[in-house]
PDB file of C-alpha atoms in Angstrom:
ATOM      1  CA  MET Y1216      12.267 -25.584  -7.677  1.00  0.00           C
ATOM      2  CA  ARG Y1217      12.043 -24.809  -3.726  1.00  0.00           C
ATOM      3  CA  GLN Y1218      12.584 -21.126  -4.501  1.00  0.00           C
ATOM      4  CA  ALA Y1219       9.868 -21.111  -7.192  1.00  0.00           C
ATOM      5  CA  LYS Y1220       7.433 -22.779  -4.713  1.00  0.00           C
ATOM      6  CA  LYS Y1221       8.383 -20.125  -2.157  1.00  0.00           C
ATOM      7  CA  LEU Y1222       7.859 -17.414  -4.594  1.00  0.00           C
ATOM      8  CA  LEU Y1223       4.525 -18.672  -5.615  1.00  0.00           C
ATOM      9  CA  GLY Y1224       3.702 -18.893  -1.882  1.00  0.00           C
ATOM     10  CA  VAL Y1225       4.456 -15.334  -1.529  1.00  0.00           C
ATOM     11  CA  LEU Y1226       3.010 -13.897  -4.923  1.00  0.00           C
ATOM     12  CA  PHE Y1227      -0.285 -15.832  -4.894  1.00  0.00           C
ATOM     13  CA  PRO Y1228      -1.701 -14.297  -1.667  1.00  0.00           C
ATOM     14  CA  LEU Y1229      -0.571 -10.934  -2.807  1.00  0.00           C
ATOM     15  CA  LEU Y1230      -2.195 -11.241  -6.176  1.00  0.00           C
ATOM     16  CA  LEU Y1231      -5.370 -12.599  -4.644  1.00  0.00           C
ATOM     17  CA  ILE Y1232      -5.542  -9.739  -1.878  1.00  0.00           C
ATOM     18  CA  GLY Y1233      -4.688  -6.982  -4.629  1.00  0.00           C
ATOM     19  CA  GLY Y1234      -7.392  -8.274  -6.997  1.00  0.00           C
ATOM     20  CA  PHE Y1235      -9.996  -8.064  -4.238  1.00  0.00           C
ATOM     21  CA  ALA Y1236      -8.611  -4.788  -3.082  1.00  0.00           C
ATOM     22  CA  ILE Y1237      -8.678  -3.314  -6.485  1.00  0.00           C
ATOM     23  CA  ILE Y1238     -12.294  -4.334  -7.001  1.00  0.00           C
ATOM     24  CA  GLY Y1239     -13.386  -3.016  -3.694  1.00  0.00           C
ATOM     25  CA  ALA Y1240     -11.449   0.321  -3.943  1.00  0.00           C
ATOM     26  CA  VAL Y1241     -12.665   1.215  -7.458  1.00  0.00           C
ATOM     27  CA  SER Y1242     -16.022  -0.302  -8.063  1.00  0.00           C
ATOM     28  CA  GLY Y1243     -18.594   2.492  -7.942  1.00  0.00           C
ATOM     29  CA  ASP Y1244     -19.392   5.702  -9.783  1.00  0.00           C
ATOM     30  CA  VAL Y1245     -17.121   8.438 -10.782  1.00  0.00           C
ATOM     31  CA  ASP Y1246     -18.194  12.114 -11.273  1.00  0.00           C
ATOM     32  CA  ASP Y1247     -15.916  14.113 -13.599  1.00  0.00           C
ATOM     33  CA  GLY Y1248     -17.158  17.402 -12.149  1.00  0.00           C
ATOM     34  CA  SER Y1249     -18.488  18.731 -15.400  1.00  0.00           C
ATOM     35  CA  GLY Y1250     -22.153  18.274 -14.350  1.00  0.00           C
ATOM     36  CA  SER Y1251     -22.692  15.599 -16.769  1.00  0.00           C
ATOM     37  CA  ASP Y1252     -24.071  12.243 -15.768  1.00  0.00           C
ATOM     38  CA  LYS Y1253     -20.867  10.211 -16.411  1.00  0.00           C
ATOM     39  CA  SER Y1254     -19.911   7.103 -14.597  1.00  0.00           C
ATOM     40  CA  PHE Y1255     -18.314   3.833 -14.969  1.00  0.00           C
ATOM     41  CA  ASP Y1256     -18.309   0.540 -13.204  1.00  0.00           C
ATOM     42  CA  LEU Y1257     -15.264  -1.939 -13.157  1.00  0.00           C
ATOM     43  CA  GLU Y1258     -16.744  -5.446 -14.256  1.00  0.00           C
ATOM     44  CA  SER Y1259     -13.657  -7.305 -13.747  1.00  0.00           C
ATOM     45  CA  ILE Y1260      -9.864  -7.182 -13.091  1.00  0.00           C
ATOM     46  CA  ASP Y1261      -7.286  -9.712 -13.795  1.00  0.00           C
ATOM     47  CA  VAL Y1262      -3.602  -9.347 -13.081  1.00  0.00           C
ATOM     48  CA  ASN Y1263      -1.035 -11.709 -14.298  1.00  0.00           C
ATOM     49  CA  THR Y1264       2.705 -11.581 -13.384  1.00  0.00           C
ATOM     50  CA  ALA Y1265       5.807 -13.364 -14.141  1.00  0.00           C
ATOM     51  CA  LEU Y1266       9.199 -12.828 -12.300  1.00  0.00           C
ATOM     52  CA  ARG Y1267      12.273 -13.294 -14.461  1.00  0.00           C
ATOM     53  CA  ARG Y1268      15.396 -14.642 -13.268  1.00  0.00           C
ATOM     54  CA  ASP Y1269      16.882 -11.188 -13.518  1.00  0.00           C
ATOM     55  CA  GLY Y1270      14.468  -9.811 -10.982  1.00  0.00           C
ATOM     56  CA  VAL Y1271      12.213  -7.895 -13.441  1.00  0.00           C
ATOM     57  CA  LEU Y1272       8.551  -8.426 -12.704  1.00  0.00           C
ATOM     58  CA  LEU Y1273       6.456  -8.731 -15.958  1.00  0.00           C
ATOM     59  CA  VAL Y1274       2.778  -7.390 -15.425  1.00  0.00           C
ATOM     60  CA  SER Y1275      -0.362  -7.642 -17.484  1.00  0.00           C
ATOM     61  CA  GLU Y1276      -3.517  -6.024 -16.123  1.00  0.00           C
ATOM     62  CA  GLU Y1277      -6.795  -6.571 -17.841  1.00  0.00           C
ATOM     63  CA  VAL Y1278      -9.577  -4.328 -16.681  1.00  0.00           C
ATOM     64  CA  THR Y1279     -13.023  -4.480 -18.121  1.00  0.00           C
ATOM     65  CA  TYR Y1280     -15.051  -1.030 -17.731  1.00  0.00           C
ATOM     66  CA  ASP Y1281     -18.630  -0.516 -18.219  1.00  0.00           C
ATOM     67  CA  PHE Y1282     -18.945   3.223 -19.260  1.00  0.00           C
ATOM     68  CA  ASP Y1283     -22.136   5.253 -18.749  1.00  0.00           C
ATOM     69  CA  GLY Y1284     -21.478   8.203 -20.889  1.00  0.00           C
ATOM     70  CA  THR Y1285     -18.540   8.960 -23.191  1.00  0.00           C
ATOM     71  CA  PHE Y1286     -14.796   8.961 -21.865  1.00  0.00           C
ATOM     72  CA  ASN Y1287     -11.715   9.738 -23.839  1.00  0.00           C
ATOM     73  CA  VAL Y1288      -8.629   8.980 -21.503  1.00  0.00           C
ATOM     74  CA  GLY Y1289      -7.745   5.713 -19.591  1.00  0.00           C
ATOM     75  CA  THR Y1290      -5.675   6.357 -16.416  1.00  0.00           C
ATOM     76  CA  ARG Y1291      -3.289   4.081 -14.301  1.00  0.00           C
ATOM     77  CA  ASP Y1292      -1.611   5.705 -11.393  1.00  0.00           C
ATOM     78  CA  PHE Y1293       1.550   4.234  -9.777  1.00  0.00           C
ATOM     79  CA  ASP Y1294       2.933   4.899  -6.096  1.00  0.00           C
ATOM     80  CA  ALA Y1295       6.418   6.500  -6.278  1.00  0.00           C
ATOM     81  CA  GLY Y1296       9.121   4.158  -4.937  1.00  0.00           C
ATOM     82  CA  PRO Y1297      12.576   2.744  -5.480  1.00  0.00           C
ATOM     83  CA  TRP Y1298      11.230   0.760  -8.508  1.00  0.00           C
ATOM     84  CA  ALA Y1299      10.802   1.821 -12.195  1.00  0.00           C
ATOM     85  CA  ILE Y1300       7.979   1.026 -14.439  1.00  0.00           C
ATOM     86  CA  THR Y1301       9.247   0.462 -17.798  1.00  0.00           C
ATOM     87  CA  ASN Y1302       7.916  -0.660 -21.340  1.00  0.00           C
ATOM     88  CA  ILE Y1303       4.224   0.254 -20.448  1.00  0.00           C
ATOM     89  CA  ARG Y1304       1.732  -0.183 -23.191  1.00  0.00           C
ATOM     90  CA  ALA Y1305      -2.155  -0.173 -23.366  1.00  0.00           C
ATOM     91  CA  TYR Y1306      -4.071  -2.354 -25.621  1.00  0.00           C
ATOM     92  CA  GLU Y1307      -7.755  -3.121 -26.519  1.00  0.00           C
ATOM     93  CA  ASP Y1308      -8.419  -6.245 -28.425  1.00  0.00           C
ATOM     94  CA  ASP Y1309      -4.657  -6.801 -28.667  1.00  0.00           C
ATOM     95  CA  GLN Y1310      -4.258  -3.643 -30.601  1.00  0.00           C
ATOM     96  CA  PRO Y1311      -1.964  -1.024 -29.213  1.00  0.00           C
ATOM     97  CA  LEU Y1312      -3.476   2.297 -28.089  1.00  0.00           C
ATOM     98  CA  ASP Y1313      -1.913   5.678 -28.259  1.00  0.00           C
ATOM     99  CA  THR Y1314      -0.177   6.921 -25.219  1.00  0.00           C
ATOM    100  CA  ILE Y1315      -1.094  10.427 -23.792  1.00  0.00           C
ATOM    101  CA  THR Y1316       0.934  10.591 -20.567  1.00  0.00           C
ATOM    102  CA  ASN Y1317       3.900   8.367 -19.369  1.00  0.00           C
ATOM    103  CA  THR Y1318       5.573   9.477 -16.261  1.00  0.00           C
ATOM    104  CA  PRO Y1319       6.990   7.443 -13.420  1.00  0.00           C
ATOM    105  CA  THR Y1320       3.683   7.677 -11.448  1.00  0.00           C
ATOM    106  CA  LEU Y1321       1.064   8.313 -14.266  1.00  0.00           C
ATOM    107  CA  PHE Y1322       0.195   6.384 -17.341  1.00  0.00           C
ATOM    108  CA  GLU Y1323      -2.577   7.683 -19.711  1.00  0.00           C
ATOM    109  CA  TRP Y1324      -3.804   6.232 -22.939  1.00  0.00           C
ATOM    110  CA  ASP Y1325      -6.344   7.248 -25.554  1.00  0.00           C
ATOM    111  CA  ILE Y1326      -9.715   5.483 -25.464  1.00  0.00           C
ATOM    112  CA  SER Y1327     -11.222   7.672 -28.174  1.00  0.00           C
ATOM    113  CA  ALA Y1328     -14.757   8.460 -27.116  1.00  0.00           C
ATOM    114  CA  ALA Y1329     -15.363   5.133 -25.393  1.00  0.00           C
ATOM    115  CA  SER Y1330     -18.877   4.171 -24.067  1.00  0.00           C
ATOM    116  CA  GLY Y1331     -20.505   0.909 -23.104  1.00  0.00           C
ATOM    117  CA  THR Y1332     -18.294  -2.019 -22.192  1.00  0.00           C
ATOM    118  CA  HIS Y1333     -14.526  -2.097 -22.930  1.00  0.00           C
ATOM    119  CA  THR Y1334     -11.494  -4.317 -21.817  1.00  0.00           C
ATOM    120  CA  TYR Y1335      -7.963  -2.611 -21.778  1.00  0.00           C
ATOM    121  CA  GLU Y1336      -4.798  -4.368 -21.059  1.00  0.00           C
ATOM    122  CA  LEU Y1337      -1.713  -2.711 -19.673  1.00  0.00           C
ATOM    123  CA  ARG Y1338       1.547  -4.554 -20.068  1.00  0.00           C
ATOM    124  CA  TYR Y1339       4.749  -3.214 -18.262  1.00  0.00           C
ATOM    125  CA  GLU Y1340       7.809  -4.246 -16.542  1.00  0.00           C
ATOM    126  CA  VAL Y1341       8.601  -3.395 -12.949  1.00  0.00           C
ATOM    127  CA  ARG Y1342      12.276  -3.114 -12.180  1.00  0.00           C
ATOM    128  CA  ASP Y1343      14.075  -2.833  -8.729  1.00  0.00           C
ATOM    129  CA  ALA Y1344      10.938  -4.121  -6.831  1.00  0.00           C
ATOM    130  CA  VAL Y1345      12.409  -7.583  -6.117  1.00  0.00           C
ATOM    131  CA  ILE Y1346      15.139  -8.401  -3.481  1.00  0.00           C
ATOM    132  CA  ALA Y1347      16.542 -12.041  -3.463  1.00  0.00           C
ATOM    133  CA  TRP Y1348      17.784 -13.425  -0.090  1.00  0.00           C
ATOM    134  CA  PRO Y1349      19.248 -16.775   0.313  1.00  0.00           C
ATOM    135  CA  ASP Y1350      16.163 -18.294   1.780  1.00  0.00           C
ATOM    136  CA  VAL Y1351      13.329 -16.028   0.448  1.00  0.00           C
ATOM    137  CA  VAL Y1352      12.339 -13.489  -2.309  1.00  0.00           C
ATOM    138  CA  GLU Y1353      10.912 -10.174  -1.185  1.00  0.00           C
ATOM    139  CA  LEU Y1354       8.615  -8.477  -3.584  1.00  0.00           C
ATOM    140  CA  ASN Y1355       8.206  -4.740  -2.805  1.00  0.00           C
ATOM    141  CA  TRP Y1356       5.188  -3.898  -4.880  1.00  0.00           C
ATOM    142  CA  GLN Y1357       1.690  -2.586  -3.970  1.00  0.00           C
ATOM    143  CA  TRP Y1358      -0.971  -3.683  -6.509  1.00  0.00           C
ATOM    144  CA  VAL Y1359      -3.303  -1.008  -5.554  1.00  0.00           C
ATOM    145  CA  GLY Y1360      -2.101   2.425  -5.008  1.00  0.00           C
ATOM    146  CA  ARG Y1361      -3.332   5.076  -2.890  1.00  0.00           C
ATOM    147  CA  ASP Y1362      -4.827   7.234  -5.959  1.00  0.00           C
ATOM    148  CA  VAL Y1363      -7.502   4.864  -7.122  1.00  0.00           C
ATOM    149  CA  PRO Y1364     -10.655   6.318  -8.230  1.00  0.00           C
ATOM    150  CA  VAL Y1365     -13.562   5.857  -5.533  1.00  0.00           C
TER     151      VAL Y1365
END
């Protein structure tokens, strides 16, 4: 029970800061370089995590986009590190979406000519990001990477 409270004490501030950092870092317009007037705004971001007893971090990210124009691919970049992202899937309305790219640092999924408001959920596992010490658990995970869209 004490370890769970300590872990919650460590994870809650990280989640809170990470959520605000994501919103601040990626809210705004994106130009695809094609000369067309395409942009998107991030309406909301919700990140939920659970740490299993075996040290695997289960992550669910729900991001609501408001697209101005038509978009075909959703993208999530990850920083490289000693961890491994596994079992990643994208969903809309709890329906799985097709994967386009799945590398250790990049995940892309098909959003099939999306425009307007859409909420996508990414579910994945993070392995080797947690180190358990006798008195504390250290989570080595950056919620917002360096390559977020501006």
